[in-house]
Coordinates of C-alpha atoms in Angstrom, one line a residue:
M762 CA -5.4 -19.5 -31.1
S763 CA -9.2 -18.5 -31.7
T764 CA -9.4 -15.1 -34.3
Q765 CA -11.9 -13.1 -35.5
Q766 CA -12.6 -9.7 -37.1
L767 CA -13.3 -6.1 -34.6
T768 CA -12.8 -2.7 -34.5
G769 CA -9.5 -2.1 -32.5
A770 CA -12.4 -0.2 -30.0
E771 CA -14.2 -3.8 -29.6
M772 CA -10.8 -5.8 -29.4
V773 CA -10.1 -3.7 -26.3
I774 CA -13.3 -4.7 -24.4
K775 CA -12.8 -8.0 -25.4
A776 CA -9.5 -8.9 -24.8
L777 CA -10.6 -7.4 -21.5
A778 CA -13.4 -9.7 -20.9
D779 CA -10.9 -12.5 -22.1
Q780 CA -8.8 -11.5 -18.8
G781 CA -11.7 -11.9 -16.8
V782 CA -12.0 -8.1 -16.2
E783 CA -15.1 -7.2 -14.4
V784 CA -14.7 -3.4 -13.8
V785 CA -13.1 -0.7 -15.3
F786 CA -12.3 3.1 -13.6
G787 CA -12.5 5.6 -16.1
Y788 CA -13.4 9.3 -17.7
P789 CA -14.6 9.8 -21.7
G790 CA -13.0 12.3 -23.3
G791 CA -12.6 12.8 -27.3
A792 CA -9.7 10.5 -28.0
V793 CA -11.5 7.2 -26.7
L794 CA -15.2 8.0 -27.4
P795 CA -14.8 4.4 -29.4
I796 CA -14.3 2.5 -26.9
Y797 CA -16.3 4.0 -24.5
D798 CA -19.1 3.2 -27.6
A799 CA -18.2 -0.5 -27.6
L800 CA -18.4 0.0 -23.8
F801 CA -22.2 1.0 -24.4
K802 CA -22.7 -2.1 -26.6
Q803 CA -22.3 -4.7 -24.2
N804 CA -23.0 -5.5 -20.4
R805 CA -19.8 -8.0 -19.1
I806 CA -17.9 -5.4 -17.9
R807 CA -19.1 -2.7 -14.9
H808 CA -17.5 0.9 -15.7
I809 CA -17.0 3.2 -13.2
L810 CA -17.0 6.7 -13.8
V811 CA -14.4 8.6 -11.4
R812 CA -14.4 12.2 -11.0
H813 CA -10.5 12.4 -12.0
E814 CA -8.5 10.3 -13.2
Q815 CA -5.7 10.3 -10.7
G816 CA -8.9 8.9 -8.7
A817 CA -9.1 6.3 -11.5
V818 CA -5.8 4.6 -10.9
H819 CA -6.0 5.0 -7.1
A820 CA -9.4 3.2 -7.8
A821 CA -7.8 0.6 -9.3
E822 CA -5.1 0.6 -7.2
G823 CA -7.5 -0.6 -4.0
Y824 CA -9.7 -2.9 -5.9
A825 CA -6.0 -4.8 -7.1
R826 CA -4.5 -4.6 -3.7
S827 CA -7.8 -5.7 -1.7
T828 CA -8.6 -8.1 -4.1
G829 CA -5.7 -9.7 -5.7
K830 CA -6.8 -8.9 -9.5
P831 CA -5.4 -6.2 -11.7
G832 CA -6.8 -3.0 -11.6
V833 CA -8.0 -1.2 -15.0
V834 CA -8.4 2.1 -16.1
L835 CA -9.6 4.0 -19.1
V836 CA -8.7 7.7 -19.5
T837 CA -8.2 9.5 -22.3
S838 CA -5.5 11.8 -23.9
G839 CA -3.5 15.0 -23.2
P840 CA -4.4 16.0 -19.7
G841 CA -6.6 12.3 -18.9
A842 CA -3.1 10.6 -19.4
T843 CA -1.1 13.0 -17.3
N844 CA -3.5 13.5 -14.6
A845 CA -3.2 9.5 -14.3
V846 CA 0.5 9.6 -13.7
T847 CA 0.9 10.4 -10.1
G848 CA -1.5 7.5 -9.4
L849 CA 0.7 5.4 -11.9
T850 CA 4.2 6.2 -10.2
D851 CA 2.4 5.6 -6.9
A852 CA 1.0 1.9 -8.0
L853 CA 4.7 1.3 -9.3
L854 CA 6.3 2.3 -6.2
D855 CA 3.9 0.0 -4.5
S856 CA 4.2 -2.7 -7.0
I857 CA 0.7 -3.2 -8.0
P858 CA -0.8 -4.5 -11.3
I859 CA -2.6 -2.0 -13.0
I860 CA -3.6 -1.5 -16.5
C861 CA -4.2 1.8 -18.2
L862 CA -5.6 2.8 -21.4
T863 CA -5.1 5.9 -22.6
G864 CA -6.3 7.4 -25.6
Q865 CA -4.2 9.1 -28.4
V866 CA -4.3 11.8 -31.3
P867 CA -5.1 9.9 -34.5
T868 CA -1.2 8.2 -35.5
H869 CA -1.0 11.0 -38.3
L870 CA -1.5 13.4 -36.3
I871 CA 1.3 12.3 -33.6
G872 CA 4.3 14.6 -33.0
N873 CA 1.7 17.7 -34.5
D874 CA 0.9 19.2 -31.3
A875 CA -2.8 18.6 -31.7
F876 CA -5.5 19.1 -29.2
Q877 CA -4.9 17.1 -26.4
E878 CA -1.9 15.6 -27.4
C879 CA 0.8 14.5 -25.6
D880 CA 3.6 12.3 -25.4
T881 CA 2.2 9.4 -23.2
T882 CA 4.6 6.9 -23.6
G883 CA 7.3 9.3 -23.1
I884 CA 5.8 10.8 -19.9
T885 CA 5.0 7.1 -18.7
R886 CA 8.3 5.6 -19.5
P887 CA 10.0 6.1 -16.4
C888 CA 6.3 5.4 -13.9
T889 CA 5.6 2.0 -15.3
K890 CA 7.1 -1.4 -15.4
H891 CA 6.4 -0.9 -19.3
N892 CA 4.5 0.9 -21.9
Y893 CA 3.2 0.4 -25.3
L894 CA 1.8 2.6 -28.1
V895 CA -0.1 0.8 -30.5
K896 CA 0.0 2.0 -34.1
D897 CA -1.5 -1.2 -35.9
V898 CA -5.0 -2.5 -34.9
N899 CA -3.7 -5.9 -35.6
K900 CA -1.5 -5.9 -32.7
V901 CA -4.1 -4.8 -30.0
S902 CA -5.6 -7.6 -28.4
K903 CA -1.8 -9.5 -28.4
T904 CA -0.7 -5.9 -26.5
I905 CA -3.3 -6.4 -24.1
H906 CA -3.0 -9.6 -23.2
E907 CA 0.6 -9.7 -23.4
A908 CA 0.2 -6.7 -20.8
F909 CA -1.5 -8.1 -18.3
Y910 CA 1.5 -10.6 -18.4
I911 CA 3.8 -8.3 -17.4
A912 CA 2.1 -6.0 -15.1
T913 CA 0.8 -9.3 -12.6
S914 CA 4.3 -11.8 -13.3
G915 CA 7.2 -11.5 -12.0
R916 CA 7.2 -8.0 -9.0
P917 CA 3.9 -6.4 -10.2
G918 CA 3.9 -3.1 -11.8
P919 CA 1.6 -0.7 -13.9
V920 CA 1.6 -1.1 -17.7
V921 CA 0.3 1.4 -20.0
I922 CA -1.1 1.2 -23.7
D923 CA -1.4 4.2 -25.8
L924 CA -4.4 3.7 -28.4
P925 CA -4.4 6.1 -31.1
K926 CA -8.0 6.9 -32.0
D927 CA -7.6 5.8 -35.8
V928 CA -6.6 2.9 -34.7
Q929 CA -9.3 2.0 -32.1
F930 CA -11.9 3.2 -35.5
A931 CA -9.7 0.4 -37.9
S932 CA -10.9 -3.2 -38.1
G933 CA -8.3 -6.1 -37.8
T934 CA -7.9 -9.7 -36.6
Y935 CA -8.4 -10.6 -32.4
E936 CA -6.2 -12.7 -31.4
M937 CA -6.8 -15.0 -28.3
P938 CA -3.5 -16.9 -27.8
K939 CA -3.3 -20.5 -25.7
Q940 CA -0.6 -18.8 -23.9
V941 CA 0.5 -15.3 -23.2
A942 CA 4.0 -14.9 -22.7
H943 CA 7.1 -12.7 -23.5
K944 CA 9.6 -13.5 -25.5
T945 CA 12.2 -11.8 -23.4
Y946 CA 10.9 -10.9 -19.7
K947 CA 10.6 -14.1 -18.0
P948 CA 11.0 -13.4 -14.4
V949 CA 12.3 -16.1 -11.8
V950 CA 9.9 -17.4 -9.4
K951 CA 11.3 -20.9 -8.0
P952 CA 13.9 -20.0 -5.9
D953 CA 17.8 -21.5 -6.2
R954 CA 17.6 -24.8 -3.9
A955 CA 20.9 -24.1 -2.5
R956 CA 20.4 -20.8 -1.5
I957 CA 17.7 -22.2 0.8
E958 CA 19.5 -24.6 2.3
A959 CA 22.0 -22.3 2.7
A960 CA 19.8 -20.1 4.6
V961 CA 18.2 -22.7 6.6
D962 CA 21.6 -23.3 8.1
L963 CA 22.5 -19.6 8.7
L964 CA 18.8 -19.4 10.9
L965 CA 19.5 -23.2 12.8
S966 CA 22.9 -21.2 14.1
A967 CA 21.7 -17.9 15.0
K968 CA 21.7 -16.7 18.7
R969 CA 19.5 -13.8 17.7
P970 CA 17.4 -14.3 14.6
I971 CA 14.3 -11.8 12.8
I972 CA 12.1 -12.4 10.2
Y973 CA 11.1 -9.1 8.3
A974 CA 8.9 -9.5 5.5
G975 CA 7.2 -6.7 3.6
G976 CA 4.9 -5.9 1.0
G977 CA 6.0 -9.3 -1.5
I978 CA 4.7 -11.4 0.8
I979 CA 1.1 -9.6 -0.2
N980 CA 1.4 -9.6 -3.8
S981 CA 2.7 -13.4 -3.7
G982 CA -1.1 -14.0 -2.5
P983 CA -3.1 -15.3 0.5
N984 CA -1.0 -18.6 0.2
A985 CA 2.3 -16.5 0.8
A986 CA 0.9 -15.1 4.2
K987 CA -0.2 -18.6 5.5
L988 CA 3.1 -19.9 4.5
L989 CA 5.2 -16.7 6.7
G990 CA 2.7 -17.5 9.7
E991 CA 3.6 -21.7 9.5
F992 CA 7.2 -21.0 8.9
T993 CA 7.3 -18.2 11.8
R994 CA 5.2 -20.3 14.3
M995 CA 7.6 -23.2 13.6
T996 CA 10.9 -21.9 14.4
N997 CA 9.5 -19.5 17.0
F998 CA 11.1 -16.4 15.4
P999 CA 10.6 -12.6 16.8
I1000 CA 8.4 -10.9 13.2
T1001 CA 8.1 -7.4 12.1
L1002 CA 6.5 -6.5 9.2
T1003 CA 6.7 -3.0 6.9
L1004 CA 4.0 -0.7 6.1
M1005 CA 2.8 -2.5 2.8
G1006 CA 3.3 -6.2 4.7
L1007 CA 0.8 -4.9 7.4
G1008 CA -1.9 -8.3 7.9
A1009 CA 1.0 -10.8 6.5
F1010 CA 0.9 -12.0 9.8
P1011 CA -1.5 -11.5 12.4
A1012 CA -0.8 -8.1 14.4
N1013 CA -2.5 -10.2 17.7
E1014 CA 0.2 -13.1 18.1
P1015 CA 2.8 -12.9 20.2
Q1016 CA 6.0 -13.3 17.8
Y1017 CA 4.7 -9.9 16.0
L1018 CA 6.8 -7.3 17.1
G1019 CA 4.7 -4.6 15.0
M1020 CA 6.1 -2.7 11.9
L1021 CA 9.4 -1.1 12.1
G1022 CA 10.7 1.9 10.5
M1023 CA 10.2 5.2 11.1
H1024 CA 7.1 5.5 13.1
G1025 CA 7.7 1.6 13.8
T1026 CA 7.9 0.1 17.7
Y1027 CA 10.5 0.3 19.8
E1028 CA 11.1 -3.4 19.9
A1029 CA 11.1 -3.4 16.3
N1030 CA 13.6 -1.1 15.7
W1031 CA 15.8 -2.5 18.4
A1032 CA 15.5 -6.3 17.1
M1033 CA 16.3 -5.4 14.4
H1034 CA 19.8 -3.8 15.1
D1035 CA 20.8 -6.4 17.3
C1036 CA 19.8 -9.2 15.3
D1037 CA 22.8 -12.1 14.2
V1038 CA 20.8 -13.4 11.6
M1039 CA 17.9 -11.4 9.4
L1040 CA 15.8 -13.3 6.8
A1041 CA 14.3 -10.2 4.7
I1042 CA 11.7 -11.4 2.1
G1043 CA 9.9 -9.4 0.0
S1044 CA 11.1 -5.9 1.7
R1045 CA 13.3 -3.9 -0.3
F1046 CA 15.0 -2.3 2.9
D1047 CA 13.7 1.3 1.7
D1048 CA 15.2 4.6 3.8
R1049 CA 11.9 4.7 5.8
I1050 CA 13.1 1.5 7.2
T1051 CA 17.0 1.4 7.3
G1052 CA 17.4 5.5 8.7
R1053 CA 21.5 5.6 8.4
V1054 CA 22.4 3.0 5.8
D1055 CA 26.0 2.5 7.8
A1056 CA 24.4 1.8 11.0
F1057 CA 21.4 -0.2 9.9
S1058 CA 22.0 -3.7 11.9
P1059 CA 25.7 -3.3 11.7
N1060 CA 26.5 -7.0 12.8
S1061 CA 23.8 -9.2 11.2
T1062 CA 24.1 -12.1 8.6
K1063 CA 21.4 -11.1 6.3
I1064 CA 19.4 -13.1 4.1
H1065 CA 17.0 -11.0 1.4
I1066 CA 14.5 -13.2 -0.6
D1067 CA 12.8 -11.0 -3.2
I1068 CA 11.6 -11.4 -7.2
D1069 CA 13.2 -8.4 -8.3
A1070 CA 16.7 -9.4 -8.7
S1071 CA 17.1 -5.0 -9.3
S1072 CA 15.9 -5.0 -5.2
I1073 CA 18.7 -7.1 -3.9
N1074 CA 21.9 -5.0 -2.6
K1075 CA 20.4 -2.1 -3.8
N1076 CA 20.3 -0.3 -0.8
I1077 CA 21.1 -3.1 1.8
R1078 CA 24.7 -5.2 1.1
V1079 CA 23.3 -8.8 2.1
D1080 CA 24.9 -11.8 2.7
L1081 CA 23.0 -14.3 1.0
P1082 CA 20.5 -12.8 -2.2
I1083 CA 17.6 -15.3 -3.1
V1084 CA 15.8 -14.3 -6.3
G1085 CA 12.6 -15.8 -6.3
D1086 CA 8.4 -15.6 -5.5
A1087 CA 8.0 -15.5 -1.6
G1088 CA 5.1 -18.0 -1.9
F1089 CA 7.8 -20.3 -3.8
A1090 CA 10.5 -19.6 -1.4
L1091 CA 8.7 -19.9 1.9
E1092 CA 7.4 -23.2 1.2
D1093 CA 11.0 -24.3 0.1
L1094 CA 11.9 -22.8 3.4
I1095 CA 9.5 -24.8 4.9
K1096 CA 10.4 -28.3 3.7
V1097 CA 14.0 -28.2 4.0
Y1098 CA 13.6 -26.6 7.4
K1099 CA 11.2 -29.6 8.9
A1100 CA 14.0 -32.3 6.9
R1101 CA 17.1 -31.0 9.0
Q1102 CA 17.7 -32.4 12.4
K1103 CA 18.7 -29.7 13.8
K1104 CA 16.6 -27.3 16.0
P1105 CA 17.5 -23.5 16.5
D1106 CA 19.7 -22.9 20.2
A1107 CA 16.6 -22.8 22.5
A1108 CA 18.5 -21.5 25.5
A1109 CA 19.7 -18.7 23.3
L1110 CA 16.3 -17.6 21.5
D1111 CA 14.8 -18.0 25.4
R1112 CA 17.9 -15.5 26.3
W1113 CA 17.0 -13.3 22.6
W1114 CA 12.5 -13.4 24.0
K1115 CA 13.6 -12.0 27.4
Q1116 CA 15.8 -8.9 25.9
I1117 CA 12.6 -8.6 23.4
D1118 CA 10.2 -8.2 26.4
E1119 CA 12.0 -5.8 28.0
W1120 CA 12.0 -3.4 25.0
R1121 CA 8.3 -4.1 24.8
A1122 CA 7.9 -3.1 28.4
V1123 CA 8.9 0.3 27.4
K1124 CA 5.1 0.6 25.9
C1125 CA 5.9 2.5 23.2
L1126 CA 2.6 3.0 22.1
D1127 CA 1.1 3.9 25.1
F1128 CA -0.2 7.7 25.1
K1129 CA -1.8 9.7 27.8
T1130 CA -5.8 11.2 27.3
D1131 CA -6.7 13.6 29.5
G1132 CA -10.7 13.0 28.6
K1133 CA -11.3 16.1 27.7
I1134 CA -9.9 16.0 24.1
I1135 CA -10.0 13.0 21.7
K1136 CA -6.3 11.6 20.7
P1137 CA -5.8 10.4 17.5
Q1138 CA -4.8 7.3 18.6
Q1139 CA -7.3 6.6 21.0
A1140 CA -9.8 7.0 17.6
I1141 CA -8.3 4.6 15.7
R1142 CA -8.3 2.0 18.7
R1143 CA -11.6 2.3 18.9
L1144 CA -12.4 2.4 15.4
Y1145 CA -10.4 -1.0 15.2
E1146 CA -12.3 -2.3 18.8
K1147 CA -16.1 -1.6 17.3
T1148 CA -15.0 -3.3 13.8
V1149 CA -11.9 -5.9 13.4
A1150 CA -11.9 -7.0 17.0
S1151 CA -15.5 -7.8 17.0
G1152 CA -15.0 -9.3 13.9
R1153 CA -16.6 -7.4 11.4
E1154 CA -15.0 -8.1 8.0
T1155 CA -13.2 -4.7 7.6
F1156 CA -10.8 -2.7 4.8
I1157 CA -9.2 0.1 5.9
T1158 CA -7.7 2.4 3.2
T1159 CA -5.9 5.9 4.6
E1160 CA -4.6 9.1 3.1
V1161 CA -1.0 10.0 3.9
G1162 CA 0.3 11.6 6.8
Q1163 CA 0.2 11.3 11.2
H1164 CA -3.6 9.7 10.5
Q1165 CA -1.9 7.2 8.3
M1166 CA 0.8 6.2 11.2
W1167 CA -1.2 5.9 13.6
A1168 CA -3.3 3.5 11.7
A1169 CA -0.8 1.7 10.6
Q1170 CA 0.5 1.8 14.5
H1171 CA -3.1 1.1 16.4
F1172 CA -5.4 -0.9 14.2
D1173 CA -4.0 -4.5 14.2
F1174 CA -4.5 -6.1 11.5
Q1175 CA -4.7 -9.6 11.6
K1176 CA -5.2 -10.6 7.5
P1177 CA -3.3 -9.4 4.0
N1178 CA -5.2 -7.5 1.9
R1179 CA -7.3 -5.1 4.3
W1180 CA -4.7 -2.7 4.4
M1181 CA -4.2 -0.5 1.4
T1182 CA -2.1 3.0 1.7
S1183 CA 0.5 4.6 0.1
G1184 CA 3.6 3.4 1.0
G1185 CA 7.1 4.4 -1.7
L1186 CA 5.3 7.7 -3.5
G1187 CA 2.9 9.1 -0.2
T1188 CA 0.3 9.9 -2.1
M1189 CA -2.4 12.8 -0.4
G1190 CA -5.6 12.4 -1.9
Y1191 CA -4.8 8.3 -2.1
G1192 CA -7.5 7.0 0.3
L1193 CA -11.0 8.3 -0.9
P1194 CA -10.8 6.9 -4.2
A1195 CA -8.6 3.6 -3.1
A1196 CA -11.9 3.1 -0.7
V1197 CA -14.3 3.1 -3.7
G1198 CA -12.3 0.8 -5.6
T1199 CA -11.9 -1.6 -2.6
Q1200 CA -15.4 -1.3 -1.9
L1201 CA -16.3 -2.4 -5.5
G1202 CA -14.0 -5.2 -5.2
N1203 CA -15.6 -6.1 -2.0
P1204 CA -19.2 -5.3 -2.2
D1205 CA -19.9 -6.9 1.2
G1206 CA -17.5 -5.8 3.0
L1207 CA -16.9 -2.8 5.7
V1208 CA -14.3 -0.3 3.6
I1209 CA -13.2 2.8 5.9
D1210 CA -11.1 5.2 4.5
I1211 CA -8.6 6.9 8.0
A1212 CA -8.3 10.3 6.6
G1213 CA -6.4 13.9 7.4
E1214 CA -8.4 17.0 6.9
A1215 CA -5.7 18.2 4.6
S1216 CA -5.3 14.8 2.2
I1217 CA -8.9 14.6 1.8
L1218 CA -9.6 17.7 0.3
M1219 CA -7.0 16.1 -2.3
N1220 CA -9.2 14.1 -4.0
I1221 CA -12.6 14.9 -2.1
Q1222 CA -14.8 14.9 -5.7
E1223 CA -14.6 11.0 -5.9
L1224 CA -17.5 11.7 -2.8
S1225 CA -19.9 11.5 -6.2
T1226 CA -18.4 8.3 -7.0
A1227 CA -19.1 6.7 -3.6
V1228 CA -23.1 8.4 -4.5
Q1229 CA -23.7 7.3 -8.0
Y1230 CA -22.8 3.5 -7.4
R1231 CA -24.7 3.6 -3.9
L1232 CA -20.8 2.8 -2.2
P1233 CA -21.0 2.1 1.3
V1234 CA -17.8 3.9 2.0
K1235 CA -17.0 5.6 5.0
V1236 CA -14.8 8.5 5.4
F1237 CA -12.9 8.7 8.8
I1238 CA -11.1 11.8 9.2
L1239 CA -8.6 12.7 11.9
N1240 CA -9.2 16.3 12.1
N1241 CA -6.1 18.3 13.8
E1242 CA -6.4 21.3 11.3
Y1243 CA -3.2 21.3 10.1
M1244 CA -1.0 19.2 7.7
G1245 CA 0.1 17.1 11.0
M1246 CA 3.5 15.4 9.3
V1247 CA 4.6 18.7 8.0
R1248 CA 3.7 20.3 11.4
Q1249 CA 5.8 17.9 13.4
W1250 CA 8.6 17.7 11.5
Q1251 CA 8.8 21.7 11.7
E1252 CA 8.3 21.5 15.3
L1253 CA 10.8 19.2 16.3
L1254 CA 13.3 20.1 13.4
H1255 CA 12.8 23.4 12.0
G1256 CA 12.5 24.8 15.2
G1257 CA 8.6 25.4 15.8
R1258 CA 8.4 27.4 12.6
Y1259 CA 5.0 26.2 11.0
S1260 CA 5.5 27.9 8.0
E1261 CA 2.2 26.8 5.6
S1262 CA 1.2 23.6 7.6
Y1263 CA -2.1 25.4 9.2
S1264 CA -5.1 24.1 7.6
E1265 CA -7.2 27.1 7.3
A1266 CA -10.1 28.0 5.9
L1267 CA -11.6 24.1 6.1
P1268 CA -15.2 23.3 4.9
D1269 CA -17.8 22.5 7.6
F1270 CA -17.6 18.9 6.9
V1271 CA -20.6 17.7 7.6
K1272 CA -22.2 20.3 5.5
L1273 CA -19.8 19.1 2.5
A1274 CA -21.4 15.5 2.8
D1275 CA -25.1 17.2 2.9
A1276 CA -23.9 18.5 -0.6
Y1277 CA -22.9 15.4 -1.7
G1278 CA -26.0 13.8 -0.4
L1279 CA -24.1 11.4 2.1
K1280 CA -24.5 11.6 5.8
G1281 CA -22.1 14.0 7.9
L1282 CA -21.3 13.2 11.6
R1283 CA -18.6 14.8 14.1
A1284 CA -17.4 14.0 17.5
E1285 CA -15.7 16.8 19.4
N1286 CA -15.1 15.3 22.3
P1287 CA -14.3 11.6 23.9
G1288 CA -17.6 11.3 25.3
Q1289 CA -19.0 11.7 21.7
L1290 CA -16.5 9.6 19.5
D1291 CA -18.2 6.3 20.2
D1292 CA -21.5 7.3 19.5
V1293 CA -20.4 8.7 16.2
I1294 CA -18.7 5.8 15.3
D1295 CA -21.3 3.6 16.0
E1296 CA -24.1 5.7 14.0
M1297 CA -21.3 5.5 11.4
L1298 CA -21.4 2.0 11.3
A1299 CA -24.6 1.2 11.4
H1300 CA -25.7 3.6 8.3
D1301 CA -26.2 1.6 5.0
G1302 CA -24.4 4.1 2.5
P1303 CA -21.7 6.7 2.4
V1304 CA -20.6 8.2 5.9
L1305 CA -18.5 11.2 6.2
A1306 CA -17.0 11.3 10.1
D1307 CA -15.5 14.3 11.4
I1308 CA -13.4 13.7 14.2
L1309 CA -11.7 17.0 15.9
V1310 CA -8.5 15.7 17.6
D1311 CA -5.9 17.1 19.3
K1312 CA -4.2 19.9 17.6
K1313 CA -0.6 19.4 19.1
E1314 CA -0.5 15.5 18.9
N1315 CA 2.9 14.0 17.4
C1316 CA 3.3 10.6 16.1
F1317 CA 6.0 9.0 18.4
P1318 CA 7.8 6.8 18.2
M1319 CA 9.9 8.4 15.2
I1320 CA 13.6 8.1 13.8
P1321 CA 14.6 11.8 12.7
S1322 CA 15.9 12.0 9.8
G1323 CA 18.9 11.0 9.0
A1324 CA 19.5 9.2 12.2
A1325 CA 20.3 5.9 12.5
H1326 CA 17.2 3.1 13.1
N1327 CA 17.9 2.3 16.5
D1328 CA 18.2 6.1 17.4
M1329 CA 14.5 7.0 18.2
L1330 CA 12.7 9.7 19.4
L1331 CA 9.3 7.9 21.8
G1332 CA 7.7 11.3 22.8
P1333 CA 7.9 14.8 23.1
V1334 CA 11.8 16.5 23.2
E1335 CA 12.0 18.1 26.5
E1336 CA 13.4 22.1 26.4
G1337 CA 16.7 22.6 26.2
E1338 CA 17.4 18.5 24.5
E1339 CA 18.3 17.7 21.0
A1340 CA 15.6 15.8 18.7
I1341 CA 18.7 13.3 17.6
G1342 CA 20.7 12.1 20.2
A1343 CA 23.4 9.5 20.1
A1344 CA 22.4 5.9 19.0
G1345 CA 20.4 4.0 21.5
K1346 CA 19.8 7.1 23.5
V1347 CA 16.3 7.4 24.0
L1348 CA 14.6 11.1 24.2
V1349 CA 11.5 11.4 26.2

């Protein structure tokens, strides 16, 4: 273990550098000025000045999700820390590794209601994986190294380190441990072999199997996605992905059924309902997937592989729980499967695929266009065709709402770590700062924030960050002049009473782009759509593209709140028809 004498602030910078940190997203303030002074004196770590602390955490999330590295945030005490809470909660629910360094008033003033004081550790305890208040300068380096271990091992998540100002000024001993660990936190990564063998036996006996994979595949690293693909192709089983798992299996391969859940495909949700053996891996059975819990996949034997033991049997009772990392589990599944002489029942699997093809024939994602107004689905499809389908290395972030679901449905992801969205918390304002972080982590990649006109205004100030650092992010606004998902629910479930969902007093986004010093574009009809996309993609700087889409278009399929997961609306409800029908009834 190497040691040297440094101030607390210098320890912070050295510890970050020793952890391989290249970028920190932050906003200075009085309680972190010693750290900013230490930043000024070095050139190993790049600091990105955001315009709001929430934006700092979302930017760090985008960086982390697109690179696989932990994101780092630096904010001041009081309002700086509280402004970061939304981003920390977002990262916790979506399992994103974040280190958030917060300033704090000097130790002798803690509890005295000093200027810009708040109980940061108390406030962030429910929305972080772990947090620290460091009162001894000699514990600064050890705490930071330990925080990285906690944030990145097991189920990833955010960790807060609260640093009083006097600790930052004080001098002490910096320690770089040879191996970082934690006395009590030792997550299980290798699954139990006997349970893996039992899982393979169940899968080999299946007549109607399905693989249900989620964000845990992405978090496990690129090898897990590779192994998922190998196992899926080897078995010829159908596979569906969660919102957070998009890209874990290529969307253009025939075994992929599309996303499942509230706005998932007809075939994915029905296959989940009618399967007899389900392999859930890196997914957590959240309510947007299951619908009514008592009606979810009622006749299936459920195998659940997850690195977080607390997620197993939390929402849905499973038959075979397996705790372990998705990558290690898939590696073992493949080895055991190959060692077995038995193969799945080919005739039964053929019948299962024929049933799935019947569900696919419904073409639940089809939409109609009259050629006069841009359909949002049409805009997403054209964006996909001109980027990923054309071979461009493309990273997509989103805000939250209808545009997010249309992007998930119509933008076909082929690789992991290319899709950054707010899943668990559903945070409006996520996409633009996440695009900033994604672009910094992937300087040669094409980064596009698919946004709504309401969501983009939540953190529109981060356009300044993109301009300042010459980040060529593209913001692609699907502008329907409504908080679209709110309007949709009001139409379908609240009698068309559009209470406060109309986006009045919108800015002229082209003029707003000009005010920020970036390129602004607008498409008002289908004939302008391709030209605007082409111009947006050709421009070498940041772009704000305002795409005027159908104001009344709803996002289908949709599982209404409180319905079973196979009780789906496939299109507009006809007059006199109930929005929620009997399970299995298709309402069109």
